Short mmCIF file of N, CA and C in Angstrom, two decimals:
data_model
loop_
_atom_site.label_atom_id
_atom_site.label_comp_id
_atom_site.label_asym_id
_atom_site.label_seq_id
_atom_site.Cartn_x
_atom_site.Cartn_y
_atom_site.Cartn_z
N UNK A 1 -16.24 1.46 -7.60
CA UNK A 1 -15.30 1.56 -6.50
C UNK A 1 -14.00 2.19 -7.01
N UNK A 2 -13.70 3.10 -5.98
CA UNK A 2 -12.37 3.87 -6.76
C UNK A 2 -11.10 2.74 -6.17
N UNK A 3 -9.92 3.16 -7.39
CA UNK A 3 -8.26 2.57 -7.35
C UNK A 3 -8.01 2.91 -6.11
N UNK A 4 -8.53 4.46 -5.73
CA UNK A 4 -7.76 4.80 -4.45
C UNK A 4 -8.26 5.02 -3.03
N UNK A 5 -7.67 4.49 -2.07
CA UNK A 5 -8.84 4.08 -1.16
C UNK A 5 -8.86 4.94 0.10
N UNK A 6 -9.83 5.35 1.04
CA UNK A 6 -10.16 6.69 1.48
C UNK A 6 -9.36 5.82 3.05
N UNK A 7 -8.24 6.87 3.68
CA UNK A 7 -7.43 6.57 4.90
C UNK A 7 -7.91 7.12 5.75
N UNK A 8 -8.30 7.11 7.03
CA UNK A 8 -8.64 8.14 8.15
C UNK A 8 -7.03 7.36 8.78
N UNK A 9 -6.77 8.50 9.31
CA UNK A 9 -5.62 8.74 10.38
C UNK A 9 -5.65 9.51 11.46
N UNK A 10 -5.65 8.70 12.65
CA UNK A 10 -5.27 9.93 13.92
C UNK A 10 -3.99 9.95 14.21
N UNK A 11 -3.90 11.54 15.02
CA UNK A 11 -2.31 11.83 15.37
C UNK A 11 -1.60 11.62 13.98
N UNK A 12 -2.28 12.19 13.03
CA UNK A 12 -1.50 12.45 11.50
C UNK A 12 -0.50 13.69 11.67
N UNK A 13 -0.52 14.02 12.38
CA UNK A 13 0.31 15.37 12.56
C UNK A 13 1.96 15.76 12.66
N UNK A 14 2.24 14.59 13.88
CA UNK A 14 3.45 14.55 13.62
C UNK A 14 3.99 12.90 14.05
N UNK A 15 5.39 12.62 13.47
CA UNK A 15 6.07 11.59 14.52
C UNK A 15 5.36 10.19 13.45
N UNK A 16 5.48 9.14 13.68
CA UNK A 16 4.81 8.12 13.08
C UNK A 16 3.53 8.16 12.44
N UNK A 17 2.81 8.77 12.88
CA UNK A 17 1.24 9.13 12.35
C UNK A 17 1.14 10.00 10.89
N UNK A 18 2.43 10.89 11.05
CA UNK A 18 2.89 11.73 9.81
C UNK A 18 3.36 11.44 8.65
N UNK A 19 3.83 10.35 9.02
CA UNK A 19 4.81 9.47 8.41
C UNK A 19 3.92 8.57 7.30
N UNK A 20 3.20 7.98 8.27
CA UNK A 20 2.61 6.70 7.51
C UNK A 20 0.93 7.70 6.67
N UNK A 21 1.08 8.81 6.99
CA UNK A 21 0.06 10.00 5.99
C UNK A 21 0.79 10.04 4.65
N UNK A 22 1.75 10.87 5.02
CA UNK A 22 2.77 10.99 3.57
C UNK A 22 3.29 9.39 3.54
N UNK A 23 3.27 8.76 3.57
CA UNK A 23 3.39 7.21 2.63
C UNK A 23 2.25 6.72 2.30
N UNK A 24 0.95 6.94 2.59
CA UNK A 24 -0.49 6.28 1.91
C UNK A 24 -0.20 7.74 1.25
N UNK A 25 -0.32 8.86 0.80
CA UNK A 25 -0.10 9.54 0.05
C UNK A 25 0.71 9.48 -1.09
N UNK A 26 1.90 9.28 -1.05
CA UNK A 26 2.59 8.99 -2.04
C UNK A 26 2.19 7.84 -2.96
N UNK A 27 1.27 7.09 -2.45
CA UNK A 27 0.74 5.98 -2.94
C UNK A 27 -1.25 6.43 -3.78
N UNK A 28 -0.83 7.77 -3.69
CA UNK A 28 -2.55 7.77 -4.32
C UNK A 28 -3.55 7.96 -3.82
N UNK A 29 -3.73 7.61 -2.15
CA UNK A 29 -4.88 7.67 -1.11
C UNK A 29 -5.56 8.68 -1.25
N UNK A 30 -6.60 8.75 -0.79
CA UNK A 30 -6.91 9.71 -0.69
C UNK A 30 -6.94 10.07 1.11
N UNK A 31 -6.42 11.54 1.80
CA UNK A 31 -6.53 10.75 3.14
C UNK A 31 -7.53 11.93 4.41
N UNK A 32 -7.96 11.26 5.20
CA UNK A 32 -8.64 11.87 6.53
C UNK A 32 -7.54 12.02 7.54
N UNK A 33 -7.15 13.63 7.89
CA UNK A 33 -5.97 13.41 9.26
C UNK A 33 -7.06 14.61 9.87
N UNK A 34 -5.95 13.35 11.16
CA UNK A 34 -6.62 14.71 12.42
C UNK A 34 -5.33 14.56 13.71
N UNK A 35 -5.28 15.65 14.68
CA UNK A 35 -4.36 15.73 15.41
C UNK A 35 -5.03 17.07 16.32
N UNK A 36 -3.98 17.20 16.83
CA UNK A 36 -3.59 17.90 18.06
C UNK A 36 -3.32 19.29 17.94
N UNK A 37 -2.51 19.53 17.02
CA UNK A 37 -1.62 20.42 17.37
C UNK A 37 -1.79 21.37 15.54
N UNK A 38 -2.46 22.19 16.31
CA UNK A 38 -3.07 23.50 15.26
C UNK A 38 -1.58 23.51 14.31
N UNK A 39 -0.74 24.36 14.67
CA UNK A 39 0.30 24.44 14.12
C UNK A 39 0.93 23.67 12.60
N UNK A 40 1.15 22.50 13.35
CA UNK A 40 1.31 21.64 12.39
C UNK A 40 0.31 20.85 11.31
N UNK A 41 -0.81 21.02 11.57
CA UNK A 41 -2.14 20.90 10.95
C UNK A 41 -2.04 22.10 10.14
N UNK A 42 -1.70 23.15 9.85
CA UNK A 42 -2.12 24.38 8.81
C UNK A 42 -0.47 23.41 7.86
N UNK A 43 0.36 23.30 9.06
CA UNK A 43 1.64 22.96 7.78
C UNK A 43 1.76 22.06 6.80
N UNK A 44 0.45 20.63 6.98
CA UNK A 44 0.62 19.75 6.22
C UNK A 44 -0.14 20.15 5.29
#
């Protein structure tokens, strides 16, 4: 079993959902996002 543990996130894109991506990130995660909005999906 890995240290780092696999996140799915919806509405990772922007606003709270973004947020709490880049903070299980900063922490090692490894992570699953999904969203809405093309745009900001190429930016993360």
């Amino acid at each position: 079993m890995s240290e780092h543990p696999v996140i799915l996130i919806t509405g990772a894109l922007t606003g709270i959902g973004r947020a709490t991506a880049v903070a299980f990130a900063d922490t090692g995660a490894r992570l699953v996002v999904s969203g809405r909005r093309v745009a900001e999906g190429h930016a993360f």
